[in-house]
XYZ file of N, CA, C and O in Angstrom:
288
model
N -21.686 13.724 -13.342
C -21.223 13.819 -11.979
C -19.868 13.120 -11.848
O -19.693 11.991 -12.294
N -18.925 13.797 -11.221
C -17.609 13.217 -11.002
C -17.610 12.410 -9.716
O -18.161 12.829 -8.710
N -16.996 11.256 -9.772
C -16.869 10.420 -8.584
C -15.382 10.256 -8.300
O -14.638 9.817 -9.165
N -14.981 10.626 -7.106
C -13.581 10.511 -6.732
C -13.395 9.307 -5.825
O -14.183 9.082 -4.911
N -12.362 8.539 -6.106
C -12.073 7.363 -5.303
C -11.474 7.813 -3.977
O -10.651 8.722 -3.931
N -11.869 7.176 -2.929
C -11.301 7.406 -1.613
C -9.786 7.213 -1.692
O -9.317 6.248 -2.302
N -9.021 8.102 -1.070
C -7.556 8.043 -1.136
C -7.032 6.741 -0.543
O -6.044 6.187 -1.013
N -7.717 6.206 0.473
C -7.281 4.925 1.047
C -7.421 3.801 0.033
O -6.549 2.934 -0.072
N -8.505 3.821 -0.717
C -8.738 2.790 -1.739
C -7.712 2.911 -2.860
O -7.152 1.911 -3.306
N -7.454 4.140 -3.308
C -6.469 4.364 -4.366
C -5.084 3.928 -3.909
O -4.356 3.263 -4.644
N -4.721 4.298 -2.688
C -3.429 3.903 -2.136
C -3.310 2.376 -2.101
O -2.297 1.811 -2.512
N -4.368 1.723 -1.627
C -4.364 0.264 -1.544
C -4.227 -0.411 -2.897
O -3.487 -1.387 -3.044
N -4.953 0.102 -3.877
C -4.846 -0.457 -5.235
C -3.436 -0.278 -5.780
O -2.887 -1.182 -6.429
N -2.845 0.876 -5.520
C -1.475 1.128 -5.983
C -0.479 0.199 -5.300
O 0.410 -0.353 -5.955
N -0.621 0.025 -3.990
C 0.277 -0.883 -3.265
C 0.161 -2.292 -3.834
O 1.167 -2.937 -4.119
N -1.059 -2.778 -4.013
C -1.267 -4.127 -4.536
C -0.643 -4.286 -5.918
O 0.060 -5.277 -6.185
N -0.892 -3.328 -6.799
C -0.372 -3.417 -8.166
C 1.153 -3.398 -8.180
O 1.797 -4.237 -8.828
N 1.733 -2.454 -7.443
C 3.190 -2.327 -7.432
C 3.851 -3.524 -6.742
O 4.918 -3.973 -7.172
N 3.229 -4.044 -5.712
C 3.738 -5.239 -5.035
C 3.747 -6.424 -5.995
O 4.747 -7.147 -6.111
N 2.641 -6.604 -6.705
C 2.548 -7.708 -7.656
C 3.524 -7.530 -8.814
O 4.124 -8.512 -9.268
N 3.695 -6.299 -9.283
C 4.652 -6.029 -10.360
C 6.065 -6.446 -9.968
O 6.859 -6.847 -10.815
N 6.372 -6.347 -8.668
C 7.701 -6.720 -8.184
C 7.773 -8.186 -7.763
O 8.802 -8.644 -7.274
N 6.658 -8.908 -7.949
C 6.642 -10.326 -7.644
C 6.659 -10.649 -6.155
O 7.120 -11.720 -5.770
N 6.167 -9.739 -5.339
C 6.165 -9.935 -3.892
C 4.799 -10.402 -3.407
O 3.771 -9.957 -3.915
N 4.793 -11.254 -2.405
C 3.548 -11.621 -1.739
C 3.258 -10.563 -0.675
O 4.137 -9.770 -0.315
N 2.037 -10.573 -0.170
C 1.715 -9.662 0.938
C 2.616 -9.955 2.125
O 3.084 -9.034 2.801
N 2.879 -11.215 2.357
C 3.718 -11.608 3.487
C 5.148 -11.091 3.341
O 5.729 -10.572 4.297
N 5.715 -11.212 2.147
C 7.090 -10.743 1.961
C 7.177 -9.217 2.032
O 8.131 -8.682 2.593
N 6.180 -8.523 1.494
C 6.168 -7.063 1.621
C 6.045 -6.669 3.086
O 6.763 -5.775 3.558
N 5.151 -7.325 3.801
C 4.969 -7.031 5.223
C 6.276 -7.225 5.985
O 6.652 -6.387 6.814
N 6.985 -8.301 5.691
C 8.268 -8.576 6.350
C 9.260 -7.452 6.078
O 9.925 -6.975 6.992
N 9.351 -7.023 4.829
C 10.274 -5.943 4.453
C 9.934 -4.632 5.156
O 10.820 -3.823 5.423
N 8.652 -4.425 5.447
C 8.190 -3.185 6.094
C 8.194 -3.270 7.610
O 8.023 -2.254 8.282
N 8.325 -4.481 8.139
C 8.213 -4.657 9.581
C 6.766 -4.591 10.051
O 6.488 -4.165 11.174
N 5.844 -5.006 9.172
C 4.415 -4.976 9.478
C 3.848 -6.391 9.414
O 4.519 -7.314 8.961
N 2.609 -6.544 9.836
C 1.942 -7.842 9.760
C 1.250 -7.985 8.409
O 0.763 -7.002 7.848
N 1.179 -9.212 7.905
C 0.554 -9.463 6.610
C -0.897 -9.000 6.572
O -1.356 -8.465 5.571
N -1.605 -9.165 7.661
C -3.014 -8.748 7.667
C -3.149 -7.231 7.594
O -4.155 -6.731 7.093
N -2.132 -6.510 8.061
C -2.158 -5.051 7.947
C -1.992 -4.645 6.480
O -2.706 -3.775 5.989
N -1.084 -5.290 5.780
C -0.905 -5.037 4.341
C -2.189 -5.375 3.601
O -2.633 -4.632 2.722
N -2.820 -6.479 3.957
C -4.083 -6.854 3.340
C -5.145 -5.771 3.547
O -5.860 -5.404 2.616
N -5.233 -5.247 4.754
C -6.189 -4.179 5.048
C -5.907 -2.915 4.262
O -6.828 -2.239 3.793
N -4.632 -2.595 4.094
C -4.254 -1.432 3.281
C -4.702 -1.643 1.845
O -5.313 -0.765 1.237
N -4.393 -2.807 1.299
C -4.734 -3.087 -0.097
C -6.246 -3.093 -0.337
O -6.697 -2.774 -1.433
N -7.011 -3.437 0.676
C -8.472 -3.421 0.541
C -9.069 -2.052 0.846
O -10.274 -1.851 0.703
N -8.227 -1.105 1.261
C -8.701 0.255 1.515
C -9.428 0.430 2.832
O -10.137 1.420 3.019
N -9.251 -0.524 3.761
C -9.945 -0.397 5.041
C -9.032 0.108 6.159
O -9.506 0.423 7.241
N -7.754 0.185 5.902
C -6.795 0.749 6.862
C -6.489 2.181 6.460
O -6.524 2.533 5.286
N -6.159 2.981 7.439
C -5.806 4.377 7.211
C -4.355 4.561 7.655
O -4.096 5.004 8.775
N -3.398 4.198 6.792
C -1.997 4.204 7.207
C -1.469 5.618 7.456
O -1.866 6.573 6.787
N -0.566 5.710 8.413
C 0.098 6.983 8.699
C 1.160 7.254 7.635
O 1.532 6.359 6.863
N 1.673 8.449 7.639
C 2.725 8.818 6.689
C 3.985 7.981 6.937
O 4.723 7.665 5.999
N 4.210 7.568 8.168
C 5.353 6.710 8.492
C 5.192 5.351 7.811
O 6.147 4.811 7.239
N 3.984 4.804 7.831
C 3.712 3.519 7.174
C 3.841 3.656 5.656
O 4.407 2.789 4.989
N 3.330 4.761 5.113
C 3.469 5.014 3.667
C 4.951 5.011 3.291
O 5.353 4.397 2.296
N 5.768 5.650 4.104
C 7.204 5.713 3.838
C 7.844 4.320 3.918
O 8.668 3.966 3.072
N 7.464 3.520 4.906
C 8.008 2.161 5.035
C 7.672 1.317 3.812
O 8.522 0.586 3.297
N 6.425 1.417 3.354
C 5.998 0.636 2.189
C 6.737 1.105 0.941
O 7.214 0.292 0.144
N 6.856 2.411 0.778
C 7.563 2.953 -0.382
C 9.018 2.483 -0.400
O 9.526 2.072 -1.447
N 9.671 2.527 0.743
C 11.067 2.085 0.810
C 11.188 0.592 0.475
O 12.110 0.195 -0.226
N 10.262 -0.203 0.983
C 10.300 -1.645 0.697
C 10.091 -1.920 -0.785
O 10.664 -2.873 -1.324
N 9.285 -1.080 -1.444
C 9.040 -1.237 -2.880
C 10.053 -0.471 -3.732
O 9.963 -0.471 -4.956
N 10.991 0.213 -3.053
C 12.031 1.007 -3.727
C 11.417 2.098 -4.612
O 11.779 2.254 -5.779
N 10.467 2.821 -4.013
C 9.763 3.906 -4.694
C 9.736 5.132 -3.813
O 9.982 5.045 -2.608
N 9.399 6.265 -4.407
C 9.142 7.467 -3.625
C 7.703 7.373 -3.096
O 6.822 6.828 -3.793
N 7.449 7.864 -1.907
C 6.105 7.767 -1.335
C 5.001 8.302 -2.244
O 3.912 7.736 -2.313
N 5.273 9.342 -2.986
C 4.276 9.928 -3.875
C 3.794 8.971 -4.943
O 2.652 9.055 -5.392
N 4.631 8.027 -5.334
C 4.248 7.044 -6.357
C 3.085 6.169 -5.890
O 2.329 5.651 -6.698
N 2.956 6.032 -4.576
C 1.888 5.204 -4.024
C 0.552 5.947 -3.980
O -0.481 5.340 -3.753
N 0.594 7.244 -4.173
C -0.619 8.054 -4.089
C -1.155 8.473 -5.450
O -2.246 9.031 -5.537
N -0.398 8.229 -6.503
C -0.829 8.632 -7.838
C -2.140 7.960 -8.223
O -2.340 6.778 -7.981
N -3.027 8.759 -8.826
C -4.325 8.242 -9.262
C -4.241 7.754 -10.659
O -5.011 7.099 -11.227
């Protein structure tokens, strides 16, 4: 049986990994995006359902294309 990860969870794991790879804290990423740190935390835990606008803000702050945040 195939089990597919929820897209929110995958997105959150990708954000966390890429943020850490760039040496950023949740707070500094949130500042760069114009978001609150707890919102970034919720995204990384897969409990937030970010809009495409938020995905774009995070991608720009990480200097990536939005699609990079969705890769499985």
